[in-house]
Short mmCIF file of C-alpha atoms and ligand atoms in Angstrom, two decimals:
data_model
loop_
_atom_site.label_atom_id
_atom_site.label_comp_id
_atom_site.label_asym_id
_atom_site.label_seq_id
_atom_site.Cartn_x
_atom_site.Cartn_y
_atom_site.Cartn_z
CA MET B 21 156.28 113.79 55.87
CA PRO B 22 154.79 113.72 52.31
CA CYS B 23 151.18 114.83 51.76
CA THR B 24 148.69 112.20 51.28
CA HIS B 25 145.95 112.61 48.73
CA ILE B 26 142.61 111.35 50.33
CA ASN B 27 141.68 109.63 46.91
CA HIS B 28 144.95 107.34 47.69
CA MET B 29 143.67 106.36 51.16
CA SER B 30 141.89 103.17 51.80
CA ASP B 31 138.48 103.22 53.69
CA GLU B 32 140.31 101.81 56.69
CA ASP B 33 142.82 104.77 56.48
CA VAL B 34 140.09 107.18 56.35
CA LYS B 35 138.25 105.71 59.25
CA SER B 36 141.40 105.70 61.52
CA TRP B 37 142.25 109.28 60.36
CA LEU B 38 138.82 110.41 61.12
CA ASN B 39 138.94 108.79 64.57
CA SER B 40 142.30 110.65 65.32
CA PHE B 41 140.64 114.10 65.74
CA ASP B 42 137.60 115.38 67.49
CA THR B 43 137.94 119.06 66.97
CA VAL B 44 137.82 120.74 63.40
CA MET B 45 139.02 124.32 62.67
CA THR B 46 138.25 125.36 59.28
CA ASP B 47 138.93 128.42 57.11
CA CYS B 48 136.04 129.74 55.33
CA ASP B 49 136.66 131.50 52.03
CA GLY B 50 137.89 128.96 49.56
CA VAL B 51 137.08 125.93 51.68
CA LEU B 52 133.39 126.44 52.72
CA TRP B 53 132.38 129.09 50.11
CA VAL B 54 133.57 131.29 47.46
CA GLY B 55 131.93 134.77 47.62
CA ALA B 56 128.14 134.21 48.35
CA GLU B 57 127.87 130.77 47.31
CA ALA B 58 128.61 127.47 49.18
CA ILE B 59 131.16 125.16 47.59
CA GLN B 60 129.30 121.96 46.60
CA GLY B 61 129.33 119.39 49.38
CA SER B 62 131.27 121.54 51.91
CA PRO B 63 127.93 121.98 54.15
CA GLN B 64 127.18 118.21 54.19
CA VAL B 65 130.75 117.53 55.24
CA ILE B 66 130.73 120.02 58.07
CA ASN B 67 127.32 118.77 59.23
CA ARG B 68 128.64 115.13 58.96
CA PHE B 69 131.51 115.93 61.02
CA ARG B 70 129.17 117.25 63.81
CA GLU B 71 126.95 114.03 63.43
CA LEU B 72 130.20 112.27 64.14
CA GLY B 73 130.57 114.02 67.39
CA LYS B 74 133.28 116.57 66.34
CA ARG B 75 133.12 120.20 67.41
CA VAL B 76 133.59 122.54 64.50
CA PHE B 77 135.07 126.05 64.50
CA PHE B 78 134.99 128.64 61.87
CA VAL B 79 138.31 130.63 61.63
CA THR B 80 138.72 133.45 59.18
CA ASN B 81 141.27 136.25 58.42
CA ASN B 82 138.56 138.27 57.03
CA SER B 83 137.92 141.36 59.35
CA THR B 84 135.12 143.08 57.55
CA LYS B 85 132.44 141.27 59.30
CA HIS B 86 131.26 140.95 62.93
CA ARG B 87 130.61 137.48 64.10
CA ARG B 88 126.73 138.01 64.04
CA GLU B 89 127.02 138.64 60.23
CA TYR B 90 129.18 135.33 59.87
CA LYS B 91 126.41 133.61 61.96
CA GLN B 92 123.96 134.75 59.35
CA LYS B 93 126.03 133.62 56.57
CA VAL B 94 126.91 129.99 57.87
CA ASP B 95 123.16 129.56 58.79
CA THR B 96 122.00 130.86 55.11
CA LEU B 97 124.64 128.57 53.38
CA GLY B 98 123.75 125.50 55.52
CA PHE B 99 126.70 125.27 57.89
CA GLY B 100 124.93 125.74 61.26
CA GLY B 101 127.17 126.62 64.34
CA ASP B 102 126.86 128.76 67.29
CA LEU B 103 128.19 132.27 67.51
CA ASP B 104 131.13 131.25 69.93
CA GLU B 105 132.06 128.66 67.31
CA ILE B 106 133.04 131.63 64.76
CA ILE B 107 136.38 133.39 65.08
CA GLY B 108 137.32 136.33 62.90
CA THR B 109 140.11 138.79 63.00
CA ALA B 110 137.70 141.74 63.91
CA TYR B 111 136.78 139.70 67.07
CA LEU B 112 140.45 138.84 67.67
CA ALA B 113 141.59 142.38 67.50
CA ALA B 114 138.88 143.51 70.06
CA SER B 115 139.89 140.43 72.25
CA TYR B 116 143.36 141.10 72.11
CA LEU B 117 143.23 144.81 73.27
CA GLU B 118 140.76 143.74 75.99
CA ASP B 119 143.26 140.91 77.20
CA CYS B 120 146.15 143.23 77.18
CA GLY B 121 144.20 145.79 79.35
CA PHE B 122 143.82 148.59 76.80
CA ASP B 123 143.38 151.97 78.60
CA LYS B 124 139.53 152.68 77.84
CA THR B 125 139.96 156.22 77.99
CA LYS B 126 141.97 156.07 74.95
CA LYS B 127 140.83 155.44 71.35
CA VAL B 128 141.84 153.16 68.38
CA TYR B 129 142.51 154.39 64.81
CA VAL B 130 140.79 151.91 62.42
CA VAL B 131 142.06 151.33 58.96
CA GLY B 132 139.22 148.86 58.11
CA SER B 133 135.47 148.36 58.13
CA ALA B 134 132.56 148.33 60.49
CA GLY B 135 133.17 144.61 61.39
CA ILE B 136 136.10 145.88 63.63
CA THR B 137 134.33 148.87 65.10
CA GLN B 138 131.20 146.72 66.05
CA GLU B 139 133.60 144.23 67.81
CA LEU B 140 135.27 147.15 69.65
CA ASP B 141 131.65 148.22 70.78
CA ASP B 142 131.11 144.77 72.34
CA VAL B 143 134.14 145.37 74.61
CA GLY B 144 133.63 148.98 75.19
CA ILE B 145 136.62 150.33 73.38
CA GLN B 146 136.49 153.67 71.74
CA TYR B 147 137.66 154.44 68.16
CA LEU B 148 137.84 157.46 65.73
CA PRO B 149 135.06 157.33 63.20
CA ILE B 150 135.61 155.19 60.29
CA GLY B 151 136.64 157.60 57.39
CA VAL B 152 138.06 160.43 59.72
CA GLU B 153 141.13 160.69 57.37
CA GLU B 154 138.86 162.18 54.81
CA ARG B 155 138.69 165.19 56.63
CA MET B 156 141.95 166.04 56.02
CA SER B 157 142.85 168.24 53.19
CA ILE B 158 145.86 167.53 50.98
CA THR B 159 145.93 170.53 48.97
CA THR B 160 149.18 171.72 50.34
CA ASP B 161 152.24 170.17 52.01
CA LEU B 162 151.21 166.63 53.09
CA ASN B 163 153.42 166.33 56.15
CA LEU B 164 152.38 169.66 57.69
CA LEU B 165 148.65 169.30 57.28
CA GLY B 166 148.88 165.57 58.45
CA ALA B 167 150.81 166.76 61.49
CA GLU B 168 148.33 169.34 62.36
CA ASP B 169 145.16 167.55 61.79
CA ALA B 170 146.16 164.23 63.36
CA GLY B 171 147.68 166.16 66.19
CA LEU B 172 143.92 166.85 67.38
CA TYR B 173 143.54 163.23 68.04
CA SER B 174 146.94 161.64 68.52
CA LYS B 175 147.22 162.13 72.18
CA ASP B 176 144.07 159.91 72.52
CA VAL B 177 145.17 157.20 70.06
CA ASN B 178 146.93 154.19 71.58
CA ALA B 179 146.31 151.77 68.91
CA VAL B 180 146.13 151.51 65.10
CA ILE B 181 144.30 148.41 63.84
CA ILE B 182 144.61 147.55 60.12
CA GLY B 183 141.99 145.36 58.51
CA PHE B 184 140.70 145.10 54.97
CA THR B 185 139.15 148.14 53.37
CA ARG B 186 138.31 148.79 49.83
CA SER B 187 138.83 152.51 50.26
CA PHE B 188 142.61 152.21 51.45
CA SER B 189 144.34 155.55 50.63
CA LEU B 190 147.41 157.66 51.14
CA LEU B 191 145.49 159.40 53.74
CA HIS B 192 145.14 156.11 55.85
CA ILE B 193 149.04 155.82 55.84
CA ILE B 194 149.53 159.27 56.80
CA TYR B 195 147.33 159.29 59.81
CA ALA B 196 148.37 155.87 60.87
CA THR B 197 152.02 157.09 60.59
CA LYS B 198 151.39 160.17 62.59
CA PHE B 199 149.75 158.21 65.39
CA LEU B 200 152.58 155.63 65.39
CA THR B 201 155.19 158.35 66.09
CA ASN B 202 153.81 157.83 69.88
CA PRO B 203 155.94 154.77 70.96
CA ASN B 204 152.98 153.72 73.34
CA CYS B 205 150.68 153.35 70.32
CA LEU B 206 150.25 149.72 69.30
CA LEU B 207 150.25 148.66 65.64
CA ILE B 208 147.85 145.76 65.05
CA ALA B 209 147.50 143.78 61.75
CA ASP B 210 144.49 141.85 61.63
CA SER B 211 145.97 139.44 59.07
CA PRO B 212 149.00 139.07 56.91
CA ASP B 213 147.37 137.75 53.80
CA PRO B 214 149.01 139.47 50.76
CA THR B 215 146.05 138.55 48.49
CA PHE B 216 142.66 136.92 48.43
CA SER B 217 140.75 135.17 45.84
CA MET B 218 137.60 136.69 44.09
CA ARG B 219 135.48 135.61 41.19
CA ASP B 220 134.14 138.17 38.56
CA GLU B 221 130.83 137.93 36.97
CA ASN B 222 132.08 135.33 34.42
CA ASN B 223 133.28 133.11 37.23
CA VAL B 224 136.96 133.83 36.49
CA LYS B 225 139.25 133.75 39.58
CA HIS B 226 141.51 136.76 40.31
CA GLN B 227 143.84 137.45 43.10
CA CYS B 228 143.32 140.91 44.76
CA PRO B 229 145.54 142.80 47.14
CA GLY B 230 144.62 141.72 50.82
CA THR B 231 145.16 143.26 54.27
CA GLY B 232 148.85 142.27 54.12
CA SER B 233 149.42 144.68 51.32
CA MET B 234 147.84 147.53 53.46
CA VAL B 235 149.78 146.65 56.43
CA ALA B 236 153.04 146.53 54.41
CA ALA B 237 152.43 150.13 53.27
CA VAL B 238 151.76 151.50 56.80
CA GLU B 239 154.83 149.35 58.22
CA THR B 240 157.08 150.75 55.63
CA ALA B 241 156.17 154.41 56.30
CA ALA B 242 155.98 154.08 60.01
CA GLY B 243 159.11 151.96 60.41
CA ARG B 244 157.38 149.74 62.79
CA LYS B 245 156.71 146.09 62.99
CA PRO B 246 153.04 145.04 63.36
CA ILE B 247 151.67 142.53 65.97
CA ILE B 248 149.84 140.12 63.34
CA LEU B 249 146.71 138.56 64.94
CA GLY B 250 145.32 136.30 62.32
CA LYS B 251 146.55 132.92 61.09
CA PRO B 252 149.32 131.74 61.19
CA ASN B 253 149.68 133.44 64.56
CA PRO B 254 148.77 130.77 67.20
CA LEU B 255 146.24 133.27 68.84
CA MET B 256 143.44 131.96 66.92
CA PHE B 257 143.93 128.42 68.32
CA GLU B 258 144.70 129.82 71.79
CA ILE B 259 141.42 131.52 71.93
CA VAL B 260 139.63 128.27 70.96
CA GLN B 261 141.56 126.49 73.82
CA LYS B 262 140.78 129.25 76.39
CA ARG B 263 137.06 128.63 75.87
CA HIS B 264 137.24 124.95 75.54
CA PRO B 265 140.21 123.75 77.53
CA SER B 266 139.43 120.07 76.69
CA VAL B 267 140.66 120.81 73.18
CA LYS B 268 143.80 119.15 72.45
CA PRO B 269 146.20 120.22 69.43
CA GLU B 270 146.98 116.77 68.38
CA ARG B 271 143.35 115.70 68.03
CA THR B 272 142.53 119.01 66.13
CA LEU B 273 142.21 119.17 62.28
CA MET B 274 142.86 122.48 60.60
CA ILE B 275 141.53 122.81 57.08
CA GLY B 276 142.50 125.50 54.70
CA ASP B 277 142.99 126.37 51.08
CA ARG B 278 146.15 128.55 51.74
CA ALA B 279 149.27 127.09 52.95
CA ASP B 280 151.11 130.08 54.44
CA THR B 281 148.19 131.02 56.82
CA ASP B 282 145.81 127.95 57.19
CA ILE B 283 148.36 125.21 57.18
CA LEU B 284 151.12 127.16 58.90
CA LEU B 285 148.71 127.94 61.74
CA GLY B 286 148.28 124.12 62.07
CA LYS B 287 152.01 123.53 62.10
CA ASN B 288 152.73 126.48 64.50
CA CYS B 289 150.02 124.95 66.91
CA GLY B 290 150.81 121.10 66.39
CA LEU B 291 147.52 120.40 64.70
CA GLN B 292 146.77 117.95 62.09
CA THR B 293 146.25 119.54 58.59
CA LEU B 294 144.01 119.10 55.58
CA MET B 295 144.35 121.32 52.44
CA VAL B 296 141.78 121.68 49.81
CA GLY B 297 142.13 122.76 46.16
CA THR B 298 139.14 125.07 45.87
CA GLY B 299 140.99 128.26 46.84
CA VAL B 300 144.44 129.96 46.77
CA HIS B 301 147.00 127.00 46.61
CA SER B 302 146.96 123.93 44.37
CA LEU B 303 148.28 120.37 44.61
CA GLU B 304 150.99 121.35 42.14
CA LYS B 305 152.32 123.79 44.79
CA VAL B 306 152.34 121.29 47.55
CA LYS B 307 154.46 118.94 45.25
CA ASP B 308 156.87 121.73 44.84
CA TRP B 309 157.19 122.36 48.50
CA GLU B 310 157.55 118.60 49.25
CA THR B 311 160.79 118.56 47.07
CA SER B 312 162.05 122.15 48.26
CA THR B 313 165.38 122.18 50.13
CA ASP B 314 163.98 125.17 51.83
CA SER B 315 162.71 124.15 55.30
CA GLU B 316 160.30 127.06 55.53
CA GLU B 317 158.67 125.73 52.32
CA GLN B 318 158.74 122.16 53.68
CA ARG B 319 156.66 123.35 56.63
CA LEU B 320 153.91 124.59 54.07
CA VAL B 321 153.15 120.74 53.25
CA PRO B 322 149.74 119.68 54.73
CA ASP B 323 149.16 116.23 56.01
CA LYS B 324 146.37 115.57 53.55
CA PHE B 325 145.02 117.02 50.56
CA ALA B 326 141.44 116.82 48.81
CA ASP B 327 140.52 118.54 45.62
CA ARG B 328 137.24 119.75 47.42
CA LEU B 329 136.19 119.27 50.91
CA GLY B 330 132.96 117.78 49.50
CA ASP B 331 134.93 114.81 48.16
CA LEU B 332 135.15 113.50 51.99
CA LEU B 333 131.49 113.05 51.95
CA ASP B 334 131.48 109.68 50.13
CA ARG B 335 134.30 108.34 52.29
CA ILE B 336 132.68 109.26 55.50
CA LYS B 337 129.00 108.99 55.06
CA ASP B 338 128.72 105.47 56.22
CA LEU B 339 131.22 105.39 58.87
MG1 LIG Z 7 140.61 130.77 52.60
#
């Protein structure tokens, strides 16, 4: 199916499209905001969706924050919403371990930030202190010291969680790899995102290495495949459905700026999809995928496209 630009839809088409979903799952960065600033028009559209009776969930592959911090951010930027309508990968990691009956006498080694450890606190799962790898000296043979030092902890560690951290280093890879020599130790990746968008002080957009790059480093060294929790893994939608069993995939709209995570999550779960052009992927990319002979690339084509989420406002304000 080719992608339809919302500018090419009649008012009648927009109206019937709007009536075809009653749940909205939206990515955050690149759709609702960039950095600390809301994208113009996005808060109004989200609030208009609620006025029209739609339930809105915020779904993000960013693991650096606890849901409480996201709640603060959505409130400050004018999006509103309840704590249980926010699903981040730090929360997902804690829920995943809880659901699979993680032995609470064991610990987690976190390559990431406090967002993850705070979520682990909420479910009573122990972890090694963030930055523990800094205690290891690398003045002599890496392997020998790594083995000795990690050995102090390794019998306790039954999971390695990798999220985003700005202080990612060789020490993280060494420690994670040591723990993962235990076949019972799980390797959990918060997200597969290879990059994410950031703007510098001159508002110029840059692509920075994301969690997926760190996962690839550990995966390569350890020779183990991770369990990837974030989008496009259906787990994010399954959590929404678990809490709200009335949510139907065919009546749910997934909004995102990145095709291989956001749009693919939609495709993997049978949701409707809308891509916006304020983040990672552009309409030109969508056109390329539409004409691609590669079926994997064709799956990245969203149902609908809008240059900005805010462009919807004019089309839905009088409905
Ligand atoms: Mg995004």
